[in-house]
PDB file of C-alpha atoms in Angstrom:
ATOM      1  CA  MET A   1       6.724 -59.614  13.180  1.00  0.00           C
ATOM      2  CA  MET A   2       9.295 -58.026  10.879  1.00  0.00           C
ATOM      3  CA  ASN A   3      10.768 -54.521  10.778  1.00  0.00           C
ATOM      4  CA  LEU A   4      11.519 -53.938   7.119  1.00  0.00           C
ATOM      5  CA  ASP A   5      12.896 -51.100   4.969  1.00  0.00           C
ATOM      6  CA  LEU A   6      11.760 -51.643   1.356  1.00  0.00           C
ATOM      7  CA  HIS A   7      13.985 -49.120  -0.448  1.00  0.00           C
ATOM      8  CA  THR A   8      17.729 -49.101   0.239  1.00  0.00           C
ATOM      9  CA  HIS A   9      21.013 -48.985  -1.666  1.00  0.00           C
ATOM     10  CA  GLY A  10      24.290 -50.766  -1.062  1.00  0.00           C
ATOM     11  CA  LYS A  11      26.477 -48.123  -2.670  1.00  0.00           C
ATOM     12  CA  LEU A  12      27.098 -44.464  -1.946  1.00  0.00           C
ATOM     13  CA  SER A  13      26.165 -43.547  -5.518  1.00  0.00           C
ATOM     14  CA  LYS A  14      25.737 -45.079  -8.957  1.00  0.00           C
ATOM     15  CA  LYS A  15      29.294 -44.166  -9.909  1.00  0.00           C
ATOM     16  CA  THR A  16      31.076 -45.761  -6.970  1.00  0.00           C
ATOM     17  CA  HIS A  17      32.314 -49.337  -6.896  1.00  0.00           C
ATOM     18  CA  PHE A  18      30.542 -51.786  -4.586  1.00  0.00           C
ATOM     19  CA  SER A  19      32.474 -52.303  -1.359  1.00  0.00           C
ATOM     20  CA  LEU A  20      31.784 -55.121   1.092  1.00  0.00           C
ATOM     21  CA  ASP A  21      33.234 -52.967   3.880  1.00  0.00           C
ATOM     22  CA  TYR A  22      30.831 -50.139   3.086  1.00  0.00           C
ATOM     23  CA  PHE A  23      27.948 -52.606   2.760  1.00  0.00           C
ATOM     24  CA  ALA A  24      28.889 -54.056   6.177  1.00  0.00           C
ATOM     25  CA  ALA A  25      28.672 -50.574   7.687  1.00  0.00           C
ATOM     26  CA  MET A  26      25.262 -50.129   6.073  1.00  0.00           C
ATOM     27  CA  THR A  27      23.832 -53.401   7.355  1.00  0.00           C
ATOM     28  CA  ALA A  28      25.305 -52.928  10.834  1.00  0.00           C
ATOM     29  CA  GLU A  29      23.528 -49.597  11.101  1.00  0.00           C
ATOM     30  CA  ALA A  30      20.293 -51.159   9.858  1.00  0.00           C
ATOM     31  CA  ILE A  31      20.540 -53.766  12.630  1.00  0.00           C
ATOM     32  CA  ASP A  32      21.361 -51.092  15.216  1.00  0.00           C
ATOM     33  CA  ASN A  33      18.172 -49.294  14.190  1.00  0.00           C
ATOM     34  CA  GLY A  34      16.078 -52.354  14.954  1.00  0.00           C
ATOM     35  CA  LEU A  35      15.526 -53.569  11.419  1.00  0.00           C
ATOM     36  CA  ASN A  36      15.129 -57.300  10.767  1.00  0.00           C
ATOM     37  CA  ALA A  37      15.180 -56.949   6.988  1.00  0.00           C
ATOM     38  CA  ILE A  38      15.895 -54.568   4.129  1.00  0.00           C
ATOM     39  CA  ALA A  39      15.317 -54.667   0.380  1.00  0.00           C
ATOM     40  CA  LEU A  40      18.541 -53.910  -1.481  1.00  0.00           C
ATOM     41  CA  THR A  41      17.059 -52.006  -4.419  1.00  0.00           C
ATOM     42  CA  GLU A  42      20.252 -50.810  -6.069  1.00  0.00           C
ATOM     43  CA  HIS A  43      19.893 -48.835  -9.319  1.00  0.00           C
ATOM     44  CA  PHE A  44      19.730 -51.197 -12.300  1.00  0.00           C
ATOM     45  CA  ASN A  45      22.177 -49.010 -14.227  1.00  0.00           C
ATOM     46  CA  THR A  46      24.626 -48.516 -11.403  1.00  0.00           C
ATOM     47  CA  LEU A  47      28.292 -49.257 -12.066  1.00  0.00           C
ATOM     48  CA  ASN A  48      28.625 -53.087 -12.299  1.00  0.00           C
ATOM     49  CA  TYR A  49      25.253 -54.160 -10.847  1.00  0.00           C
ATOM     50  CA  THR A  50      26.019 -57.857 -11.322  1.00  0.00           C
ATOM     51  CA  ASP A  51      29.448 -57.470  -9.709  1.00  0.00           C
ATOM     52  CA  MET A  52      27.618 -56.405  -6.564  1.00  0.00           C
ATOM     53  CA  LEU A  53      25.617 -59.657  -6.617  1.00  0.00           C
ATOM     54  CA  ASP A  54      28.778 -61.658  -7.315  1.00  0.00           C
ATOM     55  CA  GLN A  55      30.443 -60.227  -4.214  1.00  0.00           C
ATOM     56  CA  LEU A  56      27.368 -60.818  -2.075  1.00  0.00           C
ATOM     57  CA  ASP A  57      27.097 -64.403  -3.372  1.00  0.00           C
ATOM     58  CA  ALA A  58      30.676 -65.059  -2.304  1.00  0.00           C
ATOM     59  CA  ALA A  59      30.264 -63.519   1.130  1.00  0.00           C
ATOM     60  CA  PHE A  60      26.823 -64.528   2.388  1.00  0.00           C
ATOM     61  CA  ALA A  61      24.401 -67.436   2.386  1.00  0.00           C
ATOM     62  CA  TYR A  62      21.323 -66.966   0.217  1.00  0.00           C
ATOM     63  CA  GLN A  63      17.982 -68.665   0.667  1.00  0.00           C
ATOM     64  CA  ASP A  64      14.497 -68.016  -0.667  1.00  0.00           C
ATOM     65  CA  ASP A  65      14.818 -64.370  -1.853  1.00  0.00           C
ATOM     66  CA  TYR A  66      17.339 -62.943   0.624  1.00  0.00           C
ATOM     67  CA  TYR A  67      20.942 -62.929   1.847  1.00  0.00           C
ATOM     68  CA  ASP A  68      21.476 -63.649   5.519  1.00  0.00           C
ATOM     69  CA  VAL A  69      23.826 -60.870   6.627  1.00  0.00           C
ATOM     70  CA  ASN A  70      24.579 -61.426  10.303  1.00  0.00           C
ATOM     71  CA  GLY A  71      20.913 -62.200  10.930  1.00  0.00           C
ATOM     72  CA  LEU A  72      19.608 -59.322   8.796  1.00  0.00           C
ATOM     73  CA  LYS A  73      17.532 -60.440   5.824  1.00  0.00           C
ATOM     74  CA  VAL A  74      18.671 -58.576   2.717  1.00  0.00           C
ATOM     75  CA  PHE A  75      16.059 -59.102   0.003  1.00  0.00           C
ATOM     76  CA  THR A  76      17.401 -58.666  -3.517  1.00  0.00           C
ATOM     77  CA  GLY A  77      15.992 -56.002  -5.779  1.00  0.00           C
ATOM     78  CA  MET A  78      16.692 -53.227  -8.248  1.00  0.00           C
ATOM     79  CA  GLU A  79      15.451 -49.726  -9.025  1.00  0.00           C
ATOM     80  CA  VAL A  80      14.577 -49.283 -12.689  1.00  0.00           C
ATOM     81  CA  ASP A  81      14.244 -45.984 -14.577  1.00  0.00           C
ATOM     82  CA  VAL A  82      11.346 -45.936 -17.038  1.00  0.00           C
ATOM     83  CA  ALA A  83      11.053 -43.940 -20.242  1.00  0.00           C
ATOM     84  CA  GLU A  84       8.148 -41.673 -19.267  1.00  0.00           C
ATOM     85  CA  ARG A  85      10.023 -40.655 -16.046  1.00  0.00           C
ATOM     86  CA  GLY A  86       9.825 -42.365 -12.703  1.00  0.00           C
ATOM     87  CA  HIS A  87      11.510 -45.237 -10.914  1.00  0.00           C
ATOM     88  CA  ILE A  88      10.117 -48.709 -10.222  1.00  0.00           C
ATOM     89  CA  LEU A  89      11.447 -50.995  -7.481  1.00  0.00           C
ATOM     90  CA  ILE A  90      11.503 -54.675  -8.431  1.00  0.00           C
ATOM     91  CA  ILE A  91      12.127 -57.060  -5.509  1.00  0.00           C
ATOM     92  CA  GLY A  92      12.574 -60.769  -6.210  1.00  0.00           C
ATOM     93  CA  ASN A  93      14.933 -63.707  -6.413  1.00  0.00           C
ATOM     94  CA  ARG A  94      18.548 -62.996  -7.356  1.00  0.00           C
ATOM     95  CA  LEU A  95      18.446 -65.335 -10.370  1.00  0.00           C
ATOM     96  CA  TYR A  96      15.391 -63.584 -11.743  1.00  0.00           C
ATOM     97  CA  LEU A  97      17.018 -60.196 -11.176  1.00  0.00           C
ATOM     98  CA  ARG A  98      20.192 -61.236 -12.960  1.00  0.00           C
ATOM     99  CA  ASP A  99      18.110 -62.266 -15.962  1.00  0.00           C
ATOM    100  CA  LEU A 100      16.027 -59.089 -15.842  1.00  0.00           C
ATOM    101  CA  ARG A 101      19.174 -56.962 -15.621  1.00  0.00           C
ATOM    102  CA  GLN A 102      20.468 -58.645 -18.768  1.00  0.00           C
ATOM    103  CA  GLN A 103      17.153 -57.952 -20.513  1.00  0.00           C
ATOM    104  CA  LEU A 104      17.427 -54.292 -19.524  1.00  0.00           C
ATOM    105  CA  GLU A 105      20.936 -53.793 -20.895  1.00  0.00           C
ATOM    106  CA  PRO A 106      19.651 -52.035 -24.069  1.00  0.00           C
ATOM    107  CA  TYR A 107      17.678 -49.659 -21.815  1.00  0.00           C
ATOM    108  CA  ALA A 108      20.449 -48.663 -19.408  1.00  0.00           C
ATOM    109  CA  GLU A 109      21.293 -45.226 -20.752  1.00  0.00           C
ATOM    110  CA  LYS A 110      19.287 -42.051 -20.274  1.00  0.00           C
ATOM    111  CA  GLY A 111      17.176 -41.486 -23.369  1.00  0.00           C
ATOM    112  CA  SER A 112      16.684 -45.215 -23.924  1.00  0.00           C
ATOM    113  CA  PHE A 113      14.915 -46.295 -20.719  1.00  0.00           C
ATOM    114  CA  ILE A 114      12.285 -49.004 -21.022  1.00  0.00           C
ATOM    115  CA  PRO A 115       8.645 -47.873 -21.306  1.00  0.00           C
ATOM    116  CA  PHE A 116       6.593 -48.389 -18.131  1.00  0.00           C
ATOM    117  CA  SER A 117       4.112 -50.727 -19.810  1.00  0.00           C
ATOM    118  CA  GLU A 118       6.871 -52.896 -21.237  1.00  0.00           C
ATOM    119  CA  LEU A 119       8.526 -53.277 -17.832  1.00  0.00           C
ATOM    120  CA  MET A 120       5.153 -54.269 -16.377  1.00  0.00           C
ATOM    121  CA  ASP A 121       4.595 -56.784 -19.194  1.00  0.00           C
ATOM    122  CA  ARG A 122       8.026 -58.365 -18.675  1.00  0.00           C
ATOM    123  CA  THR A 123       7.561 -58.769 -14.918  1.00  0.00           C
ATOM    124  CA  GLU A 124       3.807 -59.413 -14.859  1.00  0.00           C
ATOM    125  CA  ASP A 125       3.861 -63.131 -14.077  1.00  0.00           C
ATOM    126  CA  ALA A 126       7.030 -63.207 -11.996  1.00  0.00           C
ATOM    127  CA  PRO A 127       6.928 -63.742  -8.200  1.00  0.00           C
ATOM    128  CA  VAL A 128       8.159 -60.209  -7.531  1.00  0.00           C
ATOM    129  CA  LEU A 129       7.081 -57.148  -5.592  1.00  0.00           C
ATOM    130  CA  ARG A 130       6.750 -54.002  -7.759  1.00  0.00           C
ATOM    131  CA  ILE A 131       6.749 -50.658  -5.928  1.00  0.00           C
ATOM    132  CA  GLY A 132       6.389 -47.215  -7.450  1.00  0.00           C
ATOM    133  CA  ALA A 133       9.306 -45.284  -5.948  1.00  0.00           C
ATOM    134  CA  HIS A 134       8.909 -41.727  -4.595  1.00  0.00           C
ATOM    135  CA  PRO A 135       5.729 -41.258  -6.692  1.00  0.00           C
ATOM    136  CA  MET A 136       5.344 -37.520  -6.049  1.00  0.00           C
ATOM    137  CA  ARG A 137       8.974 -36.407  -6.268  1.00  0.00           C
ATOM    138  CA  GLU A 138       9.188 -33.547  -8.753  1.00  0.00           C
ATOM    139  CA  SER A 139      12.293 -34.882 -10.511  1.00  0.00           C
ATOM    140  CA  ASN A 140      10.965 -38.422 -10.988  1.00  0.00           C
ATOM    141  CA  PRO A 141       7.209 -38.560 -10.356  1.00  0.00           C
ATOM    142  CA  LEU A 142       4.662 -41.239 -11.230  1.00  0.00           C
ATOM    143  CA  THR A 143       1.654 -38.915 -11.202  1.00  0.00           C
ATOM    144  CA  GLN A 144       1.743 -38.590 -14.999  1.00  0.00           C
ATOM    145  CA  TYR A 145       0.496 -42.170 -15.346  1.00  0.00           C
ATOM    146  CA  ALA A 146      -3.179 -43.085 -15.546  1.00  0.00           C
ATOM    147  CA  ALA A 147      -4.664 -44.961 -12.601  1.00  0.00           C
ATOM    148  CA  GLU A 148      -5.109 -48.147 -14.630  1.00  0.00           C
ATOM    149  CA  GLN A 149      -1.377 -48.131 -15.370  1.00  0.00           C
ATOM    150  CA  LEU A 150      -0.376 -47.567 -11.741  1.00  0.00           C
ATOM    151  CA  ARG A 151      -2.673 -50.399 -10.652  1.00  0.00           C
ATOM    152  CA  ARG A 152      -0.197 -52.752 -12.291  1.00  0.00           C
ATOM    153  CA  LEU A 153       2.139 -51.942  -9.392  1.00  0.00           C
ATOM    154  CA  HIS A 154       1.779 -53.628  -5.996  1.00  0.00           C
ATOM    155  CA  ALA A 155       2.468 -50.595  -3.769  1.00  0.00           C
ATOM    156  CA  LEU A 156       3.689 -46.994  -3.655  1.00  0.00           C
ATOM    157  CA  ASP A 157       6.721 -45.756  -1.732  1.00  0.00           C
ATOM    158  CA  ILE A 158       6.526 -43.346   1.224  1.00  0.00           C
ATOM    159  CA  ASN A 159      10.085 -42.150   0.786  1.00  0.00           C
ATOM    160  CA  ALA A 160      12.199 -40.733   3.614  1.00  0.00           C
ATOM    161  CA  LYS A 161      14.081 -38.329   1.352  1.00  0.00           C
ATOM    162  CA  ASP A 162      10.776 -36.880   0.152  1.00  0.00           C
ATOM    163  CA  LEU A 163       9.448 -36.537   3.698  1.00  0.00           C
ATOM    164  CA  TYR A 164      12.598 -34.567   4.500  1.00  0.00           C
ATOM    165  CA  GLN A 165      12.415 -32.426   1.351  1.00  0.00           C
ATOM    166  CA  TYR A 166       8.678 -31.732   1.221  1.00  0.00           C
ATOM    167  CA  GLY A 167       7.654 -32.183   4.853  1.00  0.00           C
ATOM    168  CA  PRO A 168       5.687 -34.816   6.780  1.00  0.00           C
ATOM    169  CA  ALA A 169       2.465 -34.067   4.847  1.00  0.00           C
ATOM    170  CA  MET A 170       4.025 -35.942   1.921  1.00  0.00           C
ATOM    171  CA  ALA A 171       3.222 -39.223   3.682  1.00  0.00           C
ATOM    172  CA  ASP A 172      -0.507 -38.428   3.626  1.00  0.00           C
ATOM    173  CA  GLN A 173      -0.298 -37.292  -0.012  1.00  0.00           C
ATOM    174  CA  VAL A 174       1.226 -40.623  -1.036  1.00  0.00           C
ATOM    175  CA  ARG A 175      -1.338 -42.505   1.057  1.00  0.00           C
ATOM    176  CA  GLN A 176      -4.146 -40.556  -0.632  1.00  0.00           C
ATOM    177  CA  LEU A 177      -2.762 -41.255  -4.110  1.00  0.00           C
ATOM    178  CA  ALA A 178      -2.369 -44.926  -3.247  1.00  0.00           C
ATOM    179  CA  ALA A 179      -5.905 -45.128  -1.861  1.00  0.00           C
ATOM    180  CA  GLU A 180      -7.343 -43.499  -4.986  1.00  0.00           C
ATOM    181  CA  ILE A 181      -5.873 -46.198  -7.181  1.00  0.00           C
ATOM    182  CA  GLY A 182      -6.329 -49.051  -4.725  1.00  0.00           C
ATOM    183  CA  LEU A 183      -2.740 -49.728  -3.712  1.00  0.00           C
ATOM    184  CA  PRO A 184      -1.012 -49.943  -0.321  1.00  0.00           C
ATOM    185  CA  ALA A 185       1.602 -47.338   0.605  1.00  0.00           C
ATOM    186  CA  CYS A 186       4.784 -48.683   2.193  1.00  0.00           C
ATOM    187  CA  ALA A 187       7.950 -47.134   3.598  1.00  0.00           C
ATOM    188  CA  GLY A 188      11.448 -46.905   2.141  1.00  0.00           C
ATOM    189  CA  SER A 189      14.363 -44.895   3.477  1.00  0.00           C
ATOM    190  CA  ASP A 190      16.154 -44.658   0.100  1.00  0.00           C
ATOM    191  CA  SER A 191      19.390 -44.957   2.082  1.00  0.00           C
ATOM    192  CA  HIS A 192      22.678 -44.601   0.252  1.00  0.00           C
ATOM    193  CA  GLN A 193      24.406 -43.874   3.549  1.00  0.00           C
ATOM    194  CA  PRO A 194      24.183 -45.698   6.920  1.00  0.00           C
ATOM    195  CA  LEU A 195      22.876 -42.768   8.956  1.00  0.00           C
ATOM    196  CA  GLN A 196      19.580 -42.768   7.029  1.00  0.00           C
ATOM    197  CA  PHE A 197      18.497 -46.174   8.307  1.00  0.00           C
ATOM    198  CA  GLY A 198      15.689 -46.008  10.829  1.00  0.00           C
ATOM    199  CA  SER A 199      14.131 -42.878   9.313  1.00  0.00           C
ATOM    200  CA  VAL A 200      11.126 -44.887   8.063  1.00  0.00           C
ATOM    201  CA  TRP A 201      10.267 -48.573   8.117  1.00  0.00           C
ATOM    202  CA  ASN A 202       7.404 -51.048   7.843  1.00  0.00           C
ATOM    203  CA  VAL A 203       6.231 -53.371  10.606  1.00  0.00           C
ATOM    204  CA  LEU A 204       4.877 -56.556   9.036  1.00  0.00           C
ATOM    205  CA  GLU A 205       2.693 -58.826  11.109  1.00  0.00           C
ATOM    206  CA  ARG A 206       4.691 -61.921  10.181  1.00  0.00           C
ATOM    207  CA  ASP A 207       8.209 -62.831   9.207  1.00  0.00           C
ATOM    208  CA  CYS A 208       8.597 -63.250   5.432  1.00  0.00           C
ATOM    209  CA  CYS A 209      11.192 -65.019   3.314  1.00  0.00           C
ATOM    210  CA  THR A 210      10.153 -64.268  -0.283  1.00  0.00           C
ATOM    211  CA  ALA A 211       9.074 -61.309  -2.355  1.00  0.00           C
ATOM    212  CA  ALA A 212       5.737 -63.002  -2.963  1.00  0.00           C
ATOM    213  CA  GLU A 213       5.156 -63.193   0.794  1.00  0.00           C
ATOM    214  CA  LEU A 214       6.057 -59.515   1.196  1.00  0.00           C
ATOM    215  CA  ARG A 215       3.598 -58.635  -1.558  1.00  0.00           C
ATOM    216  CA  GLU A 216       0.860 -60.666   0.112  1.00  0.00           C
ATOM    217  CA  GLU A 217       1.366 -58.936   3.452  1.00  0.00           C
ATOM    218  CA  LEU A 218       1.245 -55.468   1.891  1.00  0.00           C
ATOM    219  CA  GLN A 219      -1.758 -56.174  -0.299  1.00  0.00           C
ATOM    220  CA  ASN A 220      -3.688 -57.611   2.626  1.00  0.00           C
ATOM    221  CA  GLY A 221      -2.880 -54.643   4.843  1.00  0.00           C
ATOM    222  CA  ARG A 222      -1.039 -56.692   7.451  1.00  0.00           C
ATOM    223  CA  TYR A 223       1.552 -54.018   8.150  1.00  0.00           C
ATOM    224  CA  SER A 224       2.015 -50.503   9.444  1.00  0.00           C
ATOM    225  CA  VAL A 225       4.339 -47.668   8.436  1.00  0.00           C
ATOM    226  CA  GLU A 226       6.554 -46.103  11.078  1.00  0.00           C
ATOM    227  CA  ILE A 227       8.171 -42.672  10.712  1.00  0.00           C
ATOM    228  CA  SER A 228      10.950 -41.688  13.110  1.00  0.00           C
ATOM    229  CA  PRO A 229      10.643 -38.361  14.966  1.00  0.00           C
ATOM    230  CA  CYS A 230      14.358 -38.026  14.116  1.00  0.00           C
ATOM    231  CA  LEU A 231      13.779 -38.382  10.351  1.00  0.00           C
ATOM    232  CA  SER A 232      14.947 -34.890   9.445  1.00  0.00           C
ATOM    233  CA  VAL A 233      18.172 -35.209  11.430  1.00  0.00           C
ATOM    234  CA  LYS A 234      18.879 -38.658   9.996  1.00  0.00           C
ATOM    235  CA  VAL A 235      18.330 -37.698   6.362  1.00  0.00           C
ATOM    236  CA  LYS A 236      20.160 -34.375   6.666  1.00  0.00           C
ATOM    237  CA  ALA A 237      23.149 -36.005   8.379  1.00  0.00           C
ATOM    238  CA  ALA A 238      23.197 -38.787   5.768  1.00  0.00           C
ATOM    239  CA  GLN A 239      23.157 -36.317   2.905  1.00  0.00           C
ATOM    240  CA  MET A 240      25.980 -34.273   4.426  1.00  0.00           C
ATOM    241  CA  MET A 241      28.057 -37.397   5.066  1.00  0.00           C
ATOM    242  CA  LYS A 242      27.366 -38.654   1.547  1.00  0.00           C
ATOM    243  CA  GLU A 243      28.816 -35.499   0.029  1.00  0.00           C
ATOM    244  CA  LEU A 244      31.925 -35.793   2.204  1.00  0.00           C
ATOM    245  CA  LEU A 245      32.407 -39.491   1.371  1.00  0.00           C
ATOM    246  CA  LYS A 246      32.029 -38.911  -2.367  1.00  0.00           C
ATOM    247  CA  LYS A 247      35.224 -36.879  -2.178  1.00  0.00           C
ATOM    248  CA  THR A 248      37.170 -39.813  -0.735  1.00  0.00           C
ATOM    249  CA  MET A 249      35.678 -42.870  -2.487  1.00  0.00           C
ATOM    250  CA  THR A 250      36.595 -44.006  -5.994  1.00  0.00           C
ATOM    251  CA  VAL A 251      34.192 -42.594  -8.560  1.00  0.00           C
ATOM    252  CA  GLU A 252      34.208 -43.547 -12.245  1.00  0.00           C
TER     253      GLU A 252
END
């Protein structure tokens, strides 16, 4: 069995530098909240994405598709903006992600994001897990896409920030959308700050080591989504702390 958060960040914001000390605080809190694994889905156009991987490579052992951080599996991933609005989580091996990040360099700025279909084409045959992030968030929805396009994803994201903003009914709305197009709905905290860990998570029936295994478990329904009764307090506290920390951390 594996307690897994499929949508997390290792930095406070896109504009802050990656810090191993801050990352250590993040992972320690994830462990304290009973998680066995997280997917580090940092924004693809964050400040120095590959520098983050360089630092993690130097600090932690990597096997299959994850870093071993004091017993916590940290699966590698990225969150990609697409041209028609929306964010897609791509979880896979670090070497594949480094190559994909290089491919996406011409699409890193707002106004030049890669079209959804092109991102799907480029990652179609790769052993990755593709999740539609916060699909019903007003600022970055995925509801503008036709069902046949969304079926190219492997799952949709029940996002803790959206549950806090829109209320607990959002979970059922995402589940309904996912069911209509034939996809599973999985949980991601969208944590940029340690206090948000444990707001939502997935319980997989078996321990996994690769993105392909994670995809198989989700697509075969061998998991459940857990939502903390303390979600609102966790997300609110994390957002307040994030604003305070942004005033003290280096921002480009």
